[in-house]
Amino acid sequence: MPQPLDTVKGFAVTFRQLFKKPITQQYPEYKRPVYPRFRGRHRLHVHENGLEKCVGCSLCAAACPADCIRVVAAENTPENRVSAGERYARIYEINMSRCIFCGYCELACPFDAITLGNEFEISEYSRDDLIYTKDMLLAEPIKRVPVADPDLYDTPIPYYETHS
Amino acid sequence: MNNGEPWWISLIKAGIIVNLVMLAFAYTTWLERKLLGRMQLRYGPNRAGPFGLLQPIADLIKLIRKESFFPVAARDSLYIAAPVIAMFTALAAFAVIPFGAGWQIWHYHVNGEIANVSIGLILLFALGSVGVYGAIIGGWASESKYSLLGSMRTCAQLVSYEVSLALSVLGVVLMGQSLNLVEIVNKQGATIWFFIPQLAGMLVFFFAVIAETSRPPFDLPEADTELVAGYHTEYGGMRWGLFQTAEYVNMITLSALAVTLFFAGWHGPWAPLGPLWFVLKVFILVSIFIWIRASVPRLRYDQLMRFGWKVLLPVATINAVITALLVVWVH
Ligand code: SF4
Ligand code: SF4
């Protein structure tokens, strides 16, 4: 059923929009804060005494649906103690060009050794640069993305219970 | 044919006009993106230069530098010729459109159009029909089913709407008593702008123009959401750019034709500003096309055909018949 009047109304809407301020957020100048639990670039963690948390068990690699983690484990020796466990990850690589940021690696890890951070600006000019080595993952990442105040987004439990 | 104008003046004018039309095309794309953006609460291009004004140039450089690959199965010569045909006919059509009253420069008389053809209107439509071959050949020569389907749609649509397009201007031809665009404009300057007595004709013309240039809501030939991109699916780089140019130049040319036929061409409140009035009117029409694009969703294919054959064609025919009767009655 043709509705000519409604079509004319549509024209009025588009014309009015012309004089409104655009709502676009201009990205590189303005960075919208990410949610506190946003899943971005990974990090490997160390214990307070400097030993690595990762024990090279490869559970994260097994859980990864994109198959982008590569772990090669080696035995800790008394002279060369890297991690707190029996073994440590001699090689730990994540291929960021394949990662889908699902966070399964984080869930699989029995020692909370790997977590996903908030960084999302990880584009590179070359694919090779997207293979993150252990050193890169251990290093403190450059903070470029603002993170919103967690309290703003955490749903209070009573509210959650009454509304679900 | 040229009213005593030496051939080299026409040549210089042709050069200037072609470049001006290309410039107008470039900034029509900018205007379209900008206006569409603002109508959707976005900014549109705003990175290349102030207000994104260098965007068309950046796009051009990008398109030209792209690798010009084509499908192995494509028929080379036709595949390459198709965008050229589309582009050529689109640009050539501008030759007969008058944009000014003519001037006396030194002791030469310069006409306000490149070629004063006595059957200008017919020439324009003929060129438009040849332009359809660009789309048909392009789609067929790329040897891909999407392109072929797209070009089939394109010719079905363009052929259907060409009928209404040609019929809708009959009223103007009858009132102007000429097929010469200059005379039609002069007649309007002397009597009345034809969009008042020919309102129905103008509306039909306008709809048919949207369909002819395959702009939304009649953009079935492209219909990005259903047919990857229609007849130019297999084109890339500047070859694709030529098709796109042809489409926009067609839009500008047909807007200019609408201005010539219905809005008295270069006539305006202050005569010496002739070409400026012309440009202003074309600009307004082009903006209206863009506005329509922002406001109306695409028609379904059967709706498109029904609209063309069952609404536009009868209206155009009745309009032509009534005008003819009135013209005979008045004389
Ligand atoms: S986030 Fe998902 S895809 Fe990425 S490394 Fe971890 S498990 Fe693999
Ligand atoms: S990051 Fe965790 S799951 Fe992966 S190898 Fe190390 S300890 Fe195992």
PDB file of N, CA, C and O in Angstrom, chain A residues 40-101:
ATOM      1  N   GLY A  40      41.045  -7.064  25.230  1.00  0.00           N
ATOM      2  CA  GLY A  40      41.984  -6.556  24.240  1.00  0.00           C
ATOM      3  C   GLY A  40      43.278  -7.336  24.269  1.00  0.00           C
ATOM      4  O   GLY A  40      43.291  -8.529  24.571  1.00  0.00           O
ATOM      5  N   ARG A  41      44.369  -6.639  24.005  1.00  0.00           N
ATOM      6  CA  ARG A  41      45.688  -7.255  23.923  1.00  0.00           C
ATOM      7  C   ARG A  41      46.017  -8.058  25.183  1.00  0.00           C
ATOM      8  O   ARG A  41      45.770  -7.619  26.308  1.00  0.00           O
ATOM      9  N   HIS A  42      46.635  -9.240  24.990  1.00  0.00           N
ATOM     10  CA  HIS A  42      46.940 -10.120  26.115  1.00  0.00           C
ATOM     11  C   HIS A  42      48.126  -9.616  26.920  1.00  0.00           C
ATOM     12  O   HIS A  42      48.948  -8.849  26.436  1.00  0.00           O
ATOM     13  N   ARG A  43      48.214 -10.137  28.155  1.00  0.00           N
ATOM     14  CA  ARG A  43      49.383  -9.899  28.990  1.00  0.00           C
ATOM     15  C   ARG A  43      49.741 -11.200  29.684  1.00  0.00           C
ATOM     16  O   ARG A  43      48.859 -11.979  30.068  1.00  0.00           O
ATOM     17  N   LEU A  44      51.027 -11.411  29.867  1.00  0.00           N
ATOM     18  CA  LEU A  44      51.472 -12.522  30.714  1.00  0.00           C
ATOM     19  C   LEU A  44      51.904 -11.915  32.038  1.00  0.00           C
ATOM     20  O   LEU A  44      52.492 -10.832  32.065  1.00  0.00           O
ATOM     21  N   HIS A  45      51.596 -12.617  33.124  1.00  0.00           N
ATOM     22  CA  HIS A  45      51.865 -12.024  34.431  1.00  0.00           C
ATOM     23  C   HIS A  45      52.992 -12.745  35.152  1.00  0.00           C
ATOM     24  O   HIS A  45      53.302 -13.895  34.868  1.00  0.00           O
ATOM     25  N   VAL A  46      53.573 -12.022  36.102  1.00  0.00           N
ATOM     26  CA  VAL A  46      54.640 -12.600  36.926  1.00  0.00           C
ATOM     27  C   VAL A  46      54.216 -12.519  38.388  1.00  0.00           C
ATOM     28  O   VAL A  46      53.391 -11.686  38.758  1.00  0.00           O
ATOM     29  N   HIS A  47      54.788 -13.399  39.208  1.00  0.00           N
ATOM     30  CA  HIS A  47      54.553 -13.317  40.646  1.00  0.00           C
ATOM     31  C   HIS A  47      55.304 -12.141  41.207  1.00  0.00           C
ATOM     32  O   HIS A  47      56.189 -11.578  40.558  1.00  0.00           O
ATOM     33  N   GLU A  48      54.982 -11.816  42.475  1.00  0.00           N
ATOM     34  CA  GLU A  48      55.662 -10.672  43.092  1.00  0.00           C
ATOM     35  C   GLU A  48      57.163 -10.909  43.225  1.00  0.00           C
ATOM     36  O   GLU A  48      57.940  -9.982  43.156  1.00  0.00           O
ATOM     37  N   ASN A  49      57.545 -12.183  43.355  1.00  0.00           N
ATOM     38  CA  ASN A  49      58.978 -12.450  43.497  1.00  0.00           C
ATOM     39  C   ASN A  49      59.697 -12.517  42.153  1.00  0.00           C
ATOM     40  O   ASN A  49      60.845 -12.926  42.075  1.00  0.00           O
ATOM     41  N   GLY A  50      59.006 -12.146  41.064  1.00  0.00           N
ATOM     42  CA  GLY A  50      59.676 -12.081  39.774  1.00  0.00           C
ATOM     43  C   GLY A  50      59.562 -13.334  38.946  1.00  0.00           C
ATOM     44  O   GLY A  50      59.938 -13.321  37.784  1.00  0.00           O
ATOM     45  N   LEU A  51      59.062 -14.428  39.526  1.00  0.00           N
ATOM     46  CA  LEU A  51      58.923 -15.653  38.736  1.00  0.00           C
ATOM     47  C   LEU A  51      57.664 -15.574  37.878  1.00  0.00           C
ATOM     48  O   LEU A  51      56.651 -15.006  38.296  1.00  0.00           O
ATOM     49  N   GLU A  52      57.760 -16.175  36.701  1.00  0.00           N
ATOM     50  CA  GLU A  52      56.600 -16.140  35.811  1.00  0.00           C
ATOM     51  C   GLU A  52      55.510 -17.055  36.328  1.00  0.00           C
ATOM     52  O   GLU A  52      55.786 -18.131  36.872  1.00  0.00           O
ATOM     53  N   LYS A  53      54.260 -16.617  36.115  1.00  0.00           N
ATOM     54  CA  LYS A  53      53.146 -17.452  36.550  1.00  0.00           C
ATOM     55  C   LYS A  53      52.942 -18.627  35.603  1.00  0.00           C
ATOM     56  O   LYS A  53      52.479 -19.695  35.992  1.00  0.00           O
ATOM     57  N   CYS A  54      53.250 -18.430  34.321  1.00  0.00           N
ATOM     58  CA  CYS A  54      52.997 -19.463  33.325  1.00  0.00           C
ATOM     59  C   CYS A  54      53.914 -20.657  33.541  1.00  0.00           C
ATOM     60  O   CYS A  54      55.115 -20.501  33.705  1.00  0.00           O
ATOM     61  N   VAL A  55      53.288 -21.862  33.535  1.00  0.00           N
ATOM     62  CA  VAL A  55      54.089 -23.065  33.742  1.00  0.00           C
ATOM     63  C   VAL A  55      54.200 -23.885  32.461  1.00  0.00           C
ATOM     64  O   VAL A  55      54.617 -25.036  32.491  1.00  0.00           O
ATOM     65  N   GLY A  56      53.781 -23.321  31.356  1.00  0.00           N
ATOM     66  CA  GLY A  56      53.946 -24.019  30.085  1.00  0.00           C
ATOM     67  C   GLY A  56      53.091 -25.248  29.934  1.00  0.00           C
ATOM     68  O   GLY A  56      53.484 -26.216  29.305  1.00  0.00           O
ATOM     69  N   CYS A  57      51.876 -25.246  30.496  1.00  0.00           N
ATOM     70  CA  CYS A  57      51.044 -26.431  30.435  1.00  0.00           C
ATOM     71  C   CYS A  57      50.286 -26.559  29.117  1.00  0.00           C
ATOM     72  O   CYS A  57      49.677 -27.595  28.840  1.00  0.00           O
ATOM     73  N   SER A  58      50.229 -25.505  28.332  1.00  0.00           N
ATOM     74  CA  SER A  58      49.575 -25.517  27.009  1.00  0.00           C
ATOM     75  C   SER A  58      48.068 -25.653  27.062  1.00  0.00           C
ATOM     76  O   SER A  58      47.440 -25.949  26.061  1.00  0.00           O
ATOM     77  N   LEU A  59      47.494 -25.475  28.250  1.00  0.00           N
ATOM     78  CA  LEU A  59      46.033 -25.557  28.322  1.00  0.00           C
ATOM     79  C   LEU A  59      45.387 -24.424  27.528  1.00  0.00           C
ATOM     80  O   LEU A  59      44.341 -24.592  26.913  1.00  0.00           O
ATOM     81  N   CYS A  60      46.040 -23.257  27.539  1.00  0.00           N
ATOM     82  CA  CYS A  60      45.492 -22.127  26.796  1.00  0.00           C
ATOM     83  C   CYS A  60      45.506 -22.442  25.305  1.00  0.00           C
ATOM     84  O   CYS A  60      44.536 -22.191  24.593  1.00  0.00           O
ATOM     85  N   ALA A  61      46.597 -23.030  24.840  1.00  0.00           N
ATOM     86  CA  ALA A  61      46.698 -23.368  23.423  1.00  0.00           C
ATOM     87  C   ALA A  61      45.636 -24.379  23.044  1.00  0.00           C
ATOM     88  O   ALA A  61      45.058 -24.323  21.955  1.00  0.00           O
ATOM     89  N   ALA A  62      45.340 -25.294  23.973  1.00  0.00           N
ATOM     90  CA  ALA A  62      44.318 -26.291  23.678  1.00  0.00           C
ATOM     91  C   ALA A  62      42.938 -25.661  23.633  1.00  0.00           C
ATOM     92  O   ALA A  62      42.077 -26.065  22.863  1.00  0.00           O
ATOM     93  N   ALA A  63      42.729 -24.630  24.467  1.00  0.00           N
ATOM     94  CA  ALA A  63      41.405 -24.017  24.530  1.00  0.00           C
ATOM     95  C   ALA A  63      41.171 -23.045  23.393  1.00  0.00           C
ATOM     96  O   ALA A  63      40.040 -22.738  23.065  1.00  0.00           O
ATOM     97  N   CYS A  64      42.244 -22.576  22.808  1.00  0.00           N
ATOM     98  CA  CYS A  64      42.117 -21.491  21.834  1.00  0.00           C
ATOM     99  C   CYS A  64      41.388 -21.968  20.580  1.00  0.00           C
ATOM    100  O   CYS A  64      41.860 -22.859  19.887  1.00  0.00           O
ATOM    101  N   PRO A  65      40.260 -21.386  20.261  1.00  0.00           N
ATOM    102  CA  PRO A  65      39.515 -21.822  19.069  1.00  0.00           C
ATOM    103  C   PRO A  65      40.184 -21.372  17.769  1.00  0.00           C
ATOM    104  O   PRO A  65      39.953 -21.974  16.726  1.00  0.00           O
ATOM    105  N   ALA A  66      40.964 -20.326  17.842  1.00  0.00           N
ATOM    106  CA  ALA A  66      41.620 -19.851  16.630  1.00  0.00           C
ATOM    107  C   ALA A  66      42.982 -20.496  16.444  1.00  0.00           C
ATOM    108  O   ALA A  66      43.650 -20.251  15.453  1.00  0.00           O
ATOM    109  N   ASP A  67      43.385 -21.304  17.392  1.00  0.00           N
ATOM    110  CA  ASP A  67      44.651 -22.021  17.321  1.00  0.00           C
ATOM    111  C   ASP A  67      45.808 -21.060  17.081  1.00  0.00           C
ATOM    112  O   ASP A  67      46.621 -21.265  16.196  1.00  0.00           O
ATOM    113  N   CYS A  68      45.873 -20.016  17.865  1.00  0.00           N
ATOM    114  CA  CYS A  68      46.892 -19.010  17.584  1.00  0.00           C
ATOM    115  C   CYS A  68      47.913 -18.899  18.695  1.00  0.00           C
ATOM    116  O   CYS A  68      48.745 -18.012  18.679  1.00  0.00           O
ATOM    117  N   ILE A  69      47.868 -19.790  19.685  1.00  0.00           N
ATOM    118  CA  ILE A  69      48.880 -19.741  20.749  1.00  0.00           C
ATOM    119  C   ILE A  69      49.868 -20.879  20.527  1.00  0.00           C
ATOM    120  O   ILE A  69      49.476 -21.997  20.177  1.00  0.00           O
ATOM    121  N   ARG A  70      51.127 -20.569  20.700  1.00  0.00           N
ATOM    122  CA  ARG A  70      52.156 -21.606  20.561  1.00  0.00           C
ATOM    123  C   ARG A  70      52.981 -21.604  21.842  1.00  0.00           C
ATOM    124  O   ARG A  70      53.546 -20.571  22.205  1.00  0.00           O
ATOM    125  N   VAL A  71      52.968 -22.741  22.517  1.00  0.00           N
ATOM    126  CA  VAL A  71      53.732 -22.847  23.760  1.00  0.00           C
ATOM    127  C   VAL A  71      54.734 -23.976  23.611  1.00  0.00           C
ATOM    128  O   VAL A  71      54.379 -25.076  23.201  1.00  0.00           O
ATOM    129  N   VAL A  72      55.987 -23.693  23.902  1.00  0.00           N
ATOM    130  CA  VAL A  72      56.996 -24.755  23.974  1.00  0.00           C
ATOM    131  C   VAL A  72      57.570 -24.700  25.376  1.00  0.00           C
ATOM    132  O   VAL A  72      58.105 -23.679  25.791  1.00  0.00           O
ATOM    133  N   ALA A  73      57.389 -25.791  26.099  1.00  0.00           N
ATOM    134  CA  ALA A  73      57.786 -25.782  27.506  1.00  0.00           C
ATOM    135  C   ALA A  73      59.199 -26.313  27.680  1.00  0.00           C
ATOM    136  O   ALA A  73      59.703 -27.053  26.840  1.00  0.00           O
ATOM    137  N   ALA A  74      59.816 -25.922  28.780  1.00  0.00           N
ATOM    138  CA  ALA A  74      61.135 -26.456  29.132  1.00  0.00           C
ATOM    139  C   ALA A  74      61.166 -26.647  30.643  1.00  0.00           C
ATOM    140  O   ALA A  74      60.393 -26.011  31.374  1.00  0.00           O
ATOM    141  N   GLU A  75      62.063 -27.558  31.119  1.00  0.00           N
ATOM    142  CA  GLU A  75      62.146 -27.823  32.560  1.00  0.00           C
ATOM    143  C   GLU A  75      62.848 -26.682  33.274  1.00  0.00           C
ATOM    144  O   GLU A  75      63.834 -26.125  32.789  1.00  0.00           O
ATOM    145  N   ASN A  76      62.326 -26.329  34.437  1.00  0.00           N
ATOM    146  CA  ASN A  76      63.058 -25.410  35.304  1.00  0.00           C
ATOM    147  C   ASN A  76      64.221 -26.159  35.933  1.00  0.00           C
ATOM    148  O   ASN A  76      64.086 -27.310  36.325  1.00  0.00           O
ATOM    149  N   THR A  77      65.369 -25.563  36.032  1.00  0.00           N
ATOM    150  CA  THR A  77      66.490 -26.168  36.739  1.00  0.00           C
ATOM    151  C   THR A  77      66.847 -25.241  37.887  1.00  0.00           C
ATOM    152  O   THR A  77      66.500 -24.064  37.855  1.00  0.00           O
ATOM    153  N   PRO A  78      67.523 -25.750  38.902  1.00  0.00           N
ATOM    154  CA  PRO A  78      67.884 -24.878  40.032  1.00  0.00           C
ATOM    155  C   PRO A  78      68.678 -23.654  39.582  1.00  0.00           C
ATOM    156  O   PRO A  78      68.518 -22.570  40.140  1.00  0.00           O
ATOM    157  N   GLU A  79      69.539 -23.829  38.527  1.00  0.00           N
ATOM    158  CA  GLU A  79      70.316 -22.667  38.087  1.00  0.00           C
ATOM    159  C   GLU A  79      69.455 -21.667  37.341  1.00  0.00           C
ATOM    160  O   GLU A  79      69.672 -20.475  37.412  1.00  0.00           O
ATOM    161  N   ASN A  80      68.491 -22.250  36.561  1.00  0.00           N
ATOM    162  CA  ASN A  80      67.705 -21.383  35.707  1.00  0.00           C
ATOM    163  C   ASN A  80      66.238 -21.568  36.055  1.00  0.00           C
ATOM    164  O   ASN A  80      65.534 -22.339  35.439  1.00  0.00           O
ATOM    165  N   ARG A  81      65.816 -20.874  37.092  1.00  0.00           N
ATOM    166  CA  ARG A  81      64.420 -20.994  37.515  1.00  0.00           C
ATOM    167  C   ARG A  81      63.642 -19.798  36.961  1.00  0.00           C
ATOM    168  O   ARG A  81      63.925 -18.644  37.302  1.00  0.00           O
ATOM    169  N   VAL A  82      62.715 -20.096  36.035  1.00  0.00           N
ATOM    170  CA  VAL A  82      61.966 -19.014  35.397  1.00  0.00           C
ATOM    171  C   VAL A  82      60.568 -18.900  35.986  1.00  0.00           C
ATOM    172  O   VAL A  82      60.073 -17.819  36.240  1.00  0.00           O
ATOM    173  N   SER A  83      59.935 -20.030  36.191  1.00  0.00           N
ATOM    174  CA  SER A  83      58.561 -19.977  36.687  1.00  0.00           C
ATOM    175  C   SER A  83      58.466 -20.659  38.037  1.00  0.00           C
ATOM    176  O   SER A  83      59.413 -21.298  38.493  1.00  0.00           O
ATOM    177  N   ALA A  84      57.287 -20.542  38.634  1.00  0.00           N
ATOM    178  CA  ALA A  84      57.105 -21.099  39.961  1.00  0.00           C
ATOM    179  C   ALA A  84      56.903 -22.600  39.928  1.00  0.00           C
ATOM    180  O   ALA A  84      57.064 -23.280  40.919  1.00  0.00           O
ATOM    181  N   GLY A  85      56.505 -23.154  38.789  1.00  0.00           N
ATOM    182  CA  GLY A  85      56.199 -24.575  38.726  1.00  0.00           C
ATOM    183  C   GLY A  85      57.398 -25.415  38.329  1.00  0.00           C
ATOM    184  O   GLY A  85      58.544 -25.005  38.457  1.00  0.00           O
ATOM    185  N   GLU A  86      57.056 -26.637  37.836  1.00  0.00           N
ATOM    186  CA  GLU A  86      58.117 -27.539  37.431  1.00  0.00           C
ATOM    187  C   GLU A  86      58.730 -27.103  36.108  1.00  0.00           C
ATOM    188  O   GLU A  86      59.925 -27.165  35.901  1.00  0.00           O
ATOM    189  N   ARG A  87      57.811 -26.656  35.212  1.00  0.00           N
ATOM    190  CA  ARG A  87      58.295 -26.285  33.883  1.00  0.00           C
ATOM    191  C   ARG A  87      57.956 -24.816  33.624  1.00  0.00           C
ATOM    192  O   ARG A  87      57.233 -24.174  34.389  1.00  0.00           O
ATOM    193  N   TYR A  88      58.477 -24.292  32.542  1.00  0.00           N
ATOM    194  CA  TYR A  88      58.119 -22.923  32.165  1.00  0.00           C
ATOM    195  C   TYR A  88      57.978 -22.876  30.651  1.00  0.00           C
ATOM    196  O   TYR A  88      58.358 -23.823  29.951  1.00  0.00           O
ATOM    197  N   ALA A  89      57.405 -21.788  30.160  1.00  0.00           N
ATOM    198  CA  ALA A  89      57.231 -21.650  28.716  1.00  0.00           C
ATOM    199  C   ALA A  89      58.494 -21.060  28.113  1.00  0.00           C
ATOM    200  O   ALA A  89      58.816 -19.905  28.355  1.00  0.00           O
ATOM    201  N   ARG A  90      59.213 -21.931  27.383  1.00  0.00           N
ATOM    202  CA  ARG A  90      60.435 -21.415  26.740  1.00  0.00           C
ATOM    203  C   ARG A  90      60.027 -20.475  25.604  1.00  0.00           C
ATOM    204  O   ARG A  90      60.610 -19.420  25.419  1.00  0.00           O
ATOM    205  N   ILE A  91      59.014 -20.909  24.838  1.00  0.00           N
ATOM    206  CA  ILE A  91      58.472 -20.039  23.797  1.00  0.00           C
ATOM    207  C   ILE A  91      57.005 -19.847  24.086  1.00  0.00           C
ATOM    208  O   ILE A  91      56.297 -20.814  24.373  1.00  0.00           O
ATOM    209  N   TYR A  92      56.568 -18.624  24.057  1.00  0.00           N
ATOM    210  CA  TYR A  92      55.141 -18.371  24.197  1.00  0.00           C
ATOM    211  C   TYR A  92      54.784 -17.319  23.168  1.00  0.00           C
ATOM    212  O   TYR A  92      55.246 -16.186  23.249  1.00  0.00           O
ATOM    213  N   GLU A  93      54.015 -17.711  22.158  1.00  0.00           N
ATOM    214  CA  GLU A  93      53.685 -16.759  21.097  1.00  0.00           C
ATOM    215  C   GLU A  93      52.187 -16.718  20.877  1.00  0.00           C
ATOM    216  O   GLU A  93      51.522 -17.751  20.890  1.00  0.00           O
ATOM    217  N   ILE A  94      51.668 -15.534  20.655  1.00  0.00           N
ATOM    218  CA  ILE A  94      50.271 -15.406  20.242  1.00  0.00           C
ATOM    219  C   ILE A  94      50.261 -14.694  18.899  1.00  0.00           C
ATOM    220  O   ILE A  94      50.884 -13.641  18.747  1.00  0.00           O
ATOM    221  N   ASN A  95      49.585 -15.310  17.959  1.00  0.00           N
ATOM    222  CA  ASN A  95      49.457 -14.688  16.651  1.00  0.00           C
ATOM    223  C   ASN A  95      48.216 -13.792  16.676  1.00  0.00           C
ATOM    224  O   ASN A  95      47.097 -14.250  16.554  1.00  0.00           O
ATOM    225  N   MET A  96      48.469 -12.508  16.840  1.00  0.00           N
ATOM    226  CA  MET A  96      47.362 -11.573  17.028  1.00  0.00           C
ATOM    227  C   MET A  96      46.510 -11.386  15.774  1.00  0.00           C
ATOM    228  O   MET A  96      45.391 -10.906  15.856  1.00  0.00           O
ATOM    229  N   SER A  97      47.070 -11.742  14.622  1.00  0.00           N
ATOM    230  CA  SER A  97      46.255 -11.578  13.427  1.00  0.00           C
ATOM    231  C   SER A  97      45.208 -12.683  13.328  1.00  0.00           C
ATOM    232  O   SER A  97      44.298 -12.593  12.528  1.00  0.00           O
ATOM    233  N   ARG A  98      45.325 -13.717  14.152  1.00  0.00           N
ATOM    234  CA  ARG A  98      44.306 -14.770  14.137  1.00  0.00           C
ATOM    235  C   ARG A  98      43.423 -14.742  15.368  1.00  0.00           C
ATOM    236  O   ARG A  98      42.324 -15.279  15.350  1.00  0.00           O
ATOM    237  N   CYS A  99      43.920 -14.148  16.417  1.00  0.00           N
ATOM    238  CA  CYS A  99      43.163 -14.140  17.672  1.00  0.00           C
ATOM    239  C   CYS A  99      41.816 -13.465  17.476  1.00  0.00           C
ATOM    240  O   CYS A  99      41.702 -12.458  16.801  1.00  0.00           O
ATOM    241  N   ILE A 100      40.781 -14.056  18.071  1.00  0.00           N
ATOM    242  CA  ILE A 100      39.452 -13.458  17.969  1.00  0.00           C
ATOM    243  C   ILE A 100      39.036 -12.821  19.287  1.00  0.00           C
ATOM    244  O   ILE A 100      37.889 -12.441  19.472  1.00  0.00           O
ATOM    245  N   PHE A 101      39.945 -12.751  20.231  1.00  0.00           N
ATOM    246  CA  PHE A 101      39.699 -12.100  21.522  1.00  0.00           C
ATOM    247  C   PHE A 101      38.479 -12.675  22.238  1.00  0.00           C
ATOM    248  O   PHE A 101      37.633 -11.957  22.733  1.00  0.00           O
TER     249      PHE A 101
END
